[in-house]
Amino acid sequence: MRYPAAETAEKHQRILQEAARLFREQGFDGVSVGQIMQATGLTHGPFYNHFASKEALMAASTLHGSEHSRAALDAATGSPEAMRQYVRDYMSAAHRDAPGNGCLLAALAGDARKQPAVRPAFGIHLQSIIGKLAAHFPWRKKRNPRQDAIVMLSAMVGAVALARAVDDGALSDEILAAVQAAYAPTPPAPAPPA
């Protein structure tokens, strides 16, 4: 039975969306094709009408997740304060506690190194984020914005990964707060009127 093209495209997007979310939550090896299809409300059978293999889905969902991850950064490029707020949001407990809805770099960096099919898409995403941070973050000194962006992004991704890995809530919060303070400290509250 053939489905209308719009319905097929919608199912394809649903598979990508759920795969990207589940991979960020559980890693590439932690999720089966069957679990992904169940999360979409579809049966396992039609999977191969959309993707040649799980590896092909992993690569495609990485690109899809990249679009999701870049949306917040793209929205923040309009002003220096929006860029600082992007960093504060990235370094938040909300981001730490919701890997399925968060940045694919923090969720999948360790897994991507073991997945040759994913590494090209992961690299494209990484280059894009570095470029946007280098061009739009309000650097104090503009000596080498690309290098500064790599250092900042590495600190942010590493901090979120470490904050997720520890079982000590206070230490987890401290890790996030330290990196946030280094790059985007919370602005002081305005003084009350005299």
C-alpha atoms as a PDB file:
ATOM      1  CA  MET A   1       0.000   0.000   0.000  1.00  0.00           C
ATOM      2  CA  ARG A   2       1.390   3.374  -1.001  1.00  0.00           C
ATOM      3  CA  TYR A   3       0.926   6.361   1.265  1.00  0.00           C
ATOM      4  CA  PRO A   4       0.579   9.960   0.081  1.00  0.00           C
ATOM      5  CA  ALA A   5       3.929  11.765  -0.138  1.00  0.00           C
ATOM      6  CA  ALA A   6       2.971  14.233   2.616  1.00  0.00           C
ATOM      7  CA  GLU A   7       2.134  11.397   5.011  1.00  0.00           C
ATOM      8  CA  THR A   8       5.394   9.604   4.192  1.00  0.00           C
ATOM      9  CA  ALA A   9       7.364  12.814   4.762  1.00  0.00           C
ATOM     10  CA  GLU A  10       5.595  13.394   8.095  1.00  0.00           C
ATOM     11  CA  LYS A  11       6.439   9.853   9.231  1.00  0.00           C
ATOM     12  CA  HIS A  12      10.053  10.350   8.160  1.00  0.00           C
ATOM     13  CA  GLN A  13      10.286  13.555  10.222  1.00  0.00           C
ATOM     14  CA  ARG A  14       8.661  11.848  13.207  1.00  0.00           C
ATOM     15  CA  ILE A  15      11.234   9.045  13.054  1.00  0.00           C
ATOM     16  CA  LEU A  16      14.087  11.584  12.867  1.00  0.00           C
ATOM     17  CA  GLN A  17      12.695  13.613  15.745  1.00  0.00           C
ATOM     18  CA  GLU A  18      12.180  10.654  18.059  1.00  0.00           C
ATOM     19  CA  ALA A  19      15.512   9.066  17.118  1.00  0.00           C
ATOM     20  CA  ALA A  20      17.371  12.318  17.809  1.00  0.00           C
ATOM     21  CA  ARG A  21      15.656  12.654  21.192  1.00  0.00           C
ATOM     22  CA  LEU A  22      16.185   9.039  22.223  1.00  0.00           C
ATOM     23  CA  PHE A  23      19.817   8.985  21.072  1.00  0.00           C
ATOM     24  CA  ARG A  24      20.512  12.141  23.114  1.00  0.00           C
ATOM     25  CA  GLU A  25      18.838  10.558  26.138  1.00  0.00           C
ATOM     26  CA  GLN A  26      20.300   7.045  25.925  1.00  0.00           C
ATOM     27  CA  GLY A  27      23.182   7.074  23.448  1.00  0.00           C
ATOM     28  CA  PHE A  28      23.416   5.379  20.078  1.00  0.00           C
ATOM     29  CA  ASP A  29      23.925   1.914  21.519  1.00  0.00           C
ATOM     30  CA  GLY A  30      21.238   2.386  24.165  1.00  0.00           C
ATOM     31  CA  VAL A  31      18.312   2.546  21.730  1.00  0.00           C
ATOM     32  CA  SER A  32      17.078  -0.023  19.245  1.00  0.00           C
ATOM     33  CA  VAL A  33      15.279   0.615  15.981  1.00  0.00           C
ATOM     34  CA  GLY A  34      12.234  -1.065  17.525  1.00  0.00           C
ATOM     35  CA  GLN A  35      12.233   1.384  20.449  1.00  0.00           C
ATOM     36  CA  ILE A  36      12.488   4.328  18.080  1.00  0.00           C
ATOM     37  CA  MET A  37       9.636   3.080  15.943  1.00  0.00           C
ATOM     38  CA  GLN A  38       7.528   2.403  19.047  1.00  0.00           C
ATOM     39  CA  ALA A  39       8.152   5.979  20.229  1.00  0.00           C
ATOM     40  CA  THR A  40       6.861   7.257  16.881  1.00  0.00           C
ATOM     41  CA  GLY A  41       3.731   5.128  17.109  1.00  0.00           C
ATOM     42  CA  LEU A  42       4.766   3.206  13.993  1.00  0.00           C
ATOM     43  CA  THR A  43       5.533  -0.469  13.575  1.00  0.00           C
ATOM     44  CA  HIS A  44       9.074  -1.711  13.005  1.00  0.00           C
ATOM     45  CA  GLY A  45       8.370  -2.884   9.458  1.00  0.00           C
ATOM     46  CA  PRO A  46       8.308   0.453   7.602  1.00  0.00           C
ATOM     47  CA  PHE A  47      11.644   1.565   9.070  1.00  0.00           C
ATOM     48  CA  TYR A  48      13.573   0.311   6.039  1.00  0.00           C
ATOM     49  CA  ASN A  49      11.321   2.318   3.726  1.00  0.00           C
ATOM     50  CA  HIS A  50      12.890   5.390   5.331  1.00  0.00           C
ATOM     51  CA  PHE A  51      16.466   4.373   6.212  1.00  0.00           C
ATOM     52  CA  ALA A  52      18.863   1.735   4.911  1.00  0.00           C
ATOM     53  CA  SER A  53      20.182   0.919   8.400  1.00  0.00           C
ATOM     54  CA  LYS A  54      20.330   2.085  11.993  1.00  0.00           C
ATOM     55  CA  GLU A  55      23.658   3.737  11.135  1.00  0.00           C
ATOM     56  CA  ALA A  56      21.973   5.736   8.364  1.00  0.00           C
ATOM     57  CA  LEU A  57      19.306   6.819  10.849  1.00  0.00           C
ATOM     58  CA  MET A  58      21.994   7.782  13.371  1.00  0.00           C
ATOM     59  CA  ALA A  59      23.691  10.041  10.821  1.00  0.00           C
ATOM     60  CA  ALA A  60      20.405  11.571   9.621  1.00  0.00           C
ATOM     61  CA  SER A  61      19.137  12.099  13.167  1.00  0.00           C
ATOM     62  CA  THR A  62      22.417  13.795  14.073  1.00  0.00           C
ATOM     63  CA  LEU A  63      21.837  16.313  11.281  1.00  0.00           C
ATOM     64  CA  HIS A  64      18.226  16.683  12.421  1.00  0.00           C
ATOM     65  CA  GLY A  65      19.350  17.166  16.030  1.00  0.00           C
ATOM     66  CA  SER A  66      21.870  19.707  14.809  1.00  0.00           C
ATOM     67  CA  GLU A  67      19.039  21.835  13.416  1.00  0.00           C
ATOM     68  CA  HIS A  68      17.256  21.566  16.779  1.00  0.00           C
ATOM     69  CA  SER A  69      20.396  22.468  18.733  1.00  0.00           C
ATOM     70  CA  ARG A  70      21.277  25.404  16.467  1.00  0.00           C
ATOM     71  CA  ALA A  71      17.832  27.005  16.669  1.00  0.00           C
ATOM     72  CA  ALA A  72      18.425  28.534  20.117  1.00  0.00           C
ATOM     73  CA  LEU A  73      21.883  29.735  19.137  1.00  0.00           C
ATOM     74  CA  ASP A  74      20.588  31.234  15.897  1.00  0.00           C
ATOM     75  CA  ALA A  75      17.943  33.119  17.868  1.00  0.00           C
ATOM     76  CA  ALA A  76      20.629  34.469  20.220  1.00  0.00           C
ATOM     77  CA  THR A  77      22.882  35.988  17.552  1.00  0.00           C
ATOM     78  CA  GLY A  78      20.892  39.222  17.543  1.00  0.00           C
ATOM     79  CA  SER A  79      22.535  40.865  20.553  1.00  0.00           C
ATOM     80  CA  PRO A  80      25.424  40.463  22.996  1.00  0.00           C
ATOM     81  CA  GLU A  81      23.023  40.000  25.921  1.00  0.00           C
ATOM     82  CA  ALA A  82      21.080  37.330  24.008  1.00  0.00           C
ATOM     83  CA  MET A  83      24.364  35.470  23.455  1.00  0.00           C
ATOM     84  CA  ARG A  84      25.181  35.673  27.172  1.00  0.00           C
ATOM     85  CA  GLN A  85      21.676  34.416  27.963  1.00  0.00           C
ATOM     86  CA  TYR A  86      22.230  31.519  25.557  1.00  0.00           C
ATOM     87  CA  VAL A  87      25.285  30.521  27.618  1.00  0.00           C
ATOM     88  CA  ARG A  88      23.334  30.889  30.884  1.00  0.00           C
ATOM     89  CA  ASP A  89      20.536  28.701  29.492  1.00  0.00           C
ATOM     90  CA  TYR A  90      23.043  26.131  28.249  1.00  0.00           C
ATOM     91  CA  MET A  91      24.673  26.003  31.682  1.00  0.00           C
ATOM     92  CA  SER A  92      21.334  25.598  33.474  1.00  0.00           C
ATOM     93  CA  ALA A  93      19.961  22.734  35.533  1.00  0.00           C
ATOM     94  CA  ALA A  94      17.057  22.556  33.067  1.00  0.00           C
ATOM     95  CA  HIS A  95      19.460  21.767  30.200  1.00  0.00           C
ATOM     96  CA  ARG A  96      21.452  19.352  32.339  1.00  0.00           C
ATOM     97  CA  ASP A  97      18.303  17.486  33.370  1.00  0.00           C
ATOM     98  CA  ALA A  98      16.782  17.141  29.877  1.00  0.00           C
ATOM     99  CA  PRO A  99      19.395  15.649  27.545  1.00  0.00           C
ATOM    100  CA  GLY A 100      16.727  14.487  25.102  1.00  0.00           C
ATOM    101  CA  ASN A 101      15.782  18.095  24.424  1.00  0.00           C
ATOM    102  CA  GLY A 102      19.261  19.565  24.738  1.00  0.00           C
ATOM    103  CA  CYS A 103      22.483  19.963  22.843  1.00  0.00           C
ATOM    104  CA  LEU A 104      23.653  16.944  20.914  1.00  0.00           C
ATOM    105  CA  LEU A 105      27.300  17.826  21.610  1.00  0.00           C
ATOM    106  CA  ALA A 106      26.931  17.415  25.378  1.00  0.00           C
ATOM    107  CA  ALA A 107      24.762  14.333  24.987  1.00  0.00           C
ATOM    108  CA  LEU A 108      26.620  12.433  22.271  1.00  0.00           C
ATOM    109  CA  ALA A 109      30.281  13.502  22.092  1.00  0.00           C
ATOM    110  CA  GLY A 110      31.451  10.300  23.760  1.00  0.00           C
ATOM    111  CA  ASP A 111      29.233   8.143  21.551  1.00  0.00           C
ATOM    112  CA  ALA A 112      30.043   9.930  18.281  1.00  0.00           C
ATOM    113  CA  ARG A 113      33.698   8.995  18.476  1.00  0.00           C
ATOM    114  CA  LYS A 114      32.697   5.309  18.244  1.00  0.00           C
ATOM    115  CA  GLN A 115      30.291   5.756  15.317  1.00  0.00           C
ATOM    116  CA  PRO A 116      31.977   6.353  11.939  1.00  0.00           C
ATOM    117  CA  ALA A 117      28.600   6.996  10.276  1.00  0.00           C
ATOM    118  CA  VAL A 118      27.872   9.848  12.682  1.00  0.00           C
ATOM    119  CA  ARG A 119      31.234  11.603  12.811  1.00  0.00           C
ATOM    120  CA  PRO A 120      30.838  13.634   9.584  1.00  0.00           C
ATOM    121  CA  ALA A 121      27.451  15.049  10.679  1.00  0.00           C
ATOM    122  CA  PHE A 122      28.783  15.654  14.186  1.00  0.00           C
ATOM    123  CA  GLY A 123      31.774  17.521  12.750  1.00  0.00           C
ATOM    124  CA  ILE A 124      29.547  19.690  10.552  1.00  0.00           C
ATOM    125  CA  HIS A 125      27.465  20.621  13.583  1.00  0.00           C
ATOM    126  CA  LEU A 126      30.537  21.369  15.684  1.00  0.00           C
ATOM    127  CA  GLN A 127      32.028  23.616  12.976  1.00  0.00           C
ATOM    128  CA  SER A 128      28.737  25.507  12.699  1.00  0.00           C
ATOM    129  CA  ILE A 129      28.483  26.147  16.447  1.00  0.00           C
ATOM    130  CA  ILE A 130      32.126  27.251  16.670  1.00  0.00           C
ATOM    131  CA  GLY A 131      31.595  29.649  13.763  1.00  0.00           C
ATOM    132  CA  LYS A 132      28.472  31.195  15.266  1.00  0.00           C
ATOM    133  CA  LEU A 133      30.081  31.634  18.687  1.00  0.00           C
ATOM    134  CA  ALA A 134      33.238  33.114  17.158  1.00  0.00           C
ATOM    135  CA  ALA A 135      31.230  35.595  15.093  1.00  0.00           C
ATOM    136  CA  HIS A 136      28.526  36.594  17.566  1.00  0.00           C
ATOM    137  CA  PHE A 137      29.671  36.133  21.170  1.00  0.00           C
ATOM    138  CA  PRO A 138      30.711  39.433  22.796  1.00  0.00           C
ATOM    139  CA  TRP A 139      34.346  38.555  23.400  1.00  0.00           C
ATOM    140  CA  ARG A 140      36.175  40.886  25.778  1.00  0.00           C
ATOM    141  CA  LYS A 141      39.299  40.783  23.620  1.00  0.00           C
ATOM    142  CA  LYS A 142      39.056  39.966  19.930  1.00  0.00           C
ATOM    143  CA  ARG A 143      42.479  38.397  19.561  1.00  0.00           C
ATOM    144  CA  ASN A 144      41.373  35.022  18.298  1.00  0.00           C
ATOM    145  CA  PRO A 145      37.573  34.594  18.426  1.00  0.00           C
ATOM    146  CA  ARG A 146      37.663  31.128  16.830  1.00  0.00           C
ATOM    147  CA  GLN A 147      40.096  29.836  19.437  1.00  0.00           C
ATOM    148  CA  ASP A 148      38.076  31.517  22.186  1.00  0.00           C
ATOM    149  CA  ALA A 149      34.908  29.897  20.822  1.00  0.00           C
ATOM    150  CA  ILE A 150      36.526  26.446  20.841  1.00  0.00           C
ATOM    151  CA  VAL A 151      37.703  26.898  24.429  1.00  0.00           C
ATOM    152  CA  MET A 152      34.323  28.219  25.593  1.00  0.00           C
ATOM    153  CA  LEU A 153      32.338  25.528  23.779  1.00  0.00           C
ATOM    154  CA  SER A 154      34.633  22.820  25.138  1.00  0.00           C
ATOM    155  CA  ALA A 155      34.121  24.168  28.656  1.00  0.00           C
ATOM    156  CA  MET A 156      30.349  24.338  28.204  1.00  0.00           C
ATOM    157  CA  VAL A 157      29.976  20.860  26.694  1.00  0.00           C
ATOM    158  CA  GLY A 158      32.384  19.340  29.198  1.00  0.00           C
ATOM    159  CA  ALA A 159      30.657  21.015  32.126  1.00  0.00           C
ATOM    160  CA  VAL A 160      27.225  19.745  31.118  1.00  0.00           C
ATOM    161  CA  ALA A 161      28.610  16.231  30.557  1.00  0.00           C
ATOM    162  CA  LEU A 162      30.347  16.254  33.950  1.00  0.00           C
ATOM    163  CA  ALA A 163      27.322  17.767  35.693  1.00  0.00           C
ATOM    164  CA  ARG A 164      25.206  14.924  34.297  1.00  0.00           C
ATOM    165  CA  ALA A 165      27.749  12.288  35.301  1.00  0.00           C
ATOM    166  CA  VAL A 166      28.046  12.992  39.028  1.00  0.00           C
ATOM    167  CA  ASP A 167      25.614  11.855  41.693  1.00  0.00           C
ATOM    168  CA  ASP A 168      26.299  14.839  43.951  1.00  0.00           C
ATOM    169  CA  GLY A 169      23.714  17.536  43.211  1.00  0.00           C
ATOM    170  CA  ALA A 170      25.736  20.306  44.840  1.00  0.00           C
ATOM    171  CA  LEU A 171      28.839  19.438  42.817  1.00  0.00           C
ATOM    172  CA  SER A 172      26.763  19.224  39.643  1.00  0.00           C
ATOM    173  CA  ASP A 173      25.343  22.703  40.246  1.00  0.00           C
ATOM    174  CA  GLU A 174      28.808  24.029  41.125  1.00  0.00           C
ATOM    175  CA  ILE A 175      30.244  22.776  37.821  1.00  0.00           C
ATOM    176  CA  LEU A 176      27.512  24.519  35.828  1.00  0.00           C
ATOM    177  CA  ALA A 177      27.801  27.727  37.861  1.00  0.00           C
ATOM    178  CA  ALA A 178      31.583  27.896  37.470  1.00  0.00           C
ATOM    179  CA  VAL A 179      31.505  27.772  33.677  1.00  0.00           C
ATOM    180  CA  GLN A 180      28.552  30.144  33.518  1.00  0.00           C
ATOM    181  CA  ALA A 181      30.388  32.625  35.744  1.00  0.00           C
ATOM    182  CA  ALA A 182      33.458  32.424  33.517  1.00  0.00           C
ATOM    183  CA  TYR A 183      31.601  33.253  30.292  1.00  0.00           C
ATOM    184  CA  ALA A 184      28.210  34.802  31.080  1.00  0.00           C
ATOM    185  CA  PRO A 185      27.808  35.838  34.688  1.00  0.00           C
ATOM    186  CA  THR A 186      24.301  36.714  35.742  1.00  0.00           C
ATOM    187  CA  PRO A 187      23.894  40.487  35.517  1.00  0.00           C
ATOM    188  CA  PRO A 188      23.415  42.236  38.838  1.00  0.00           C
ATOM    189  CA  ALA A 189      19.893  43.128  39.796  1.00  0.00           C
ATOM    190  CA  PRO A 190      19.052  46.787  39.212  1.00  0.00           C
ATOM    191  CA  ALA A 191      19.323  48.940  42.284  1.00  0.00           C
ATOM    192  CA  PRO A 192      15.991  49.903  43.804  1.00  0.00           C
ATOM    193  CA  PRO A 193      14.947  53.491  43.202  1.00  0.00           C
ATOM    194  CA  ALA A 194      16.094  55.872  45.889  1.00  0.00           C
END
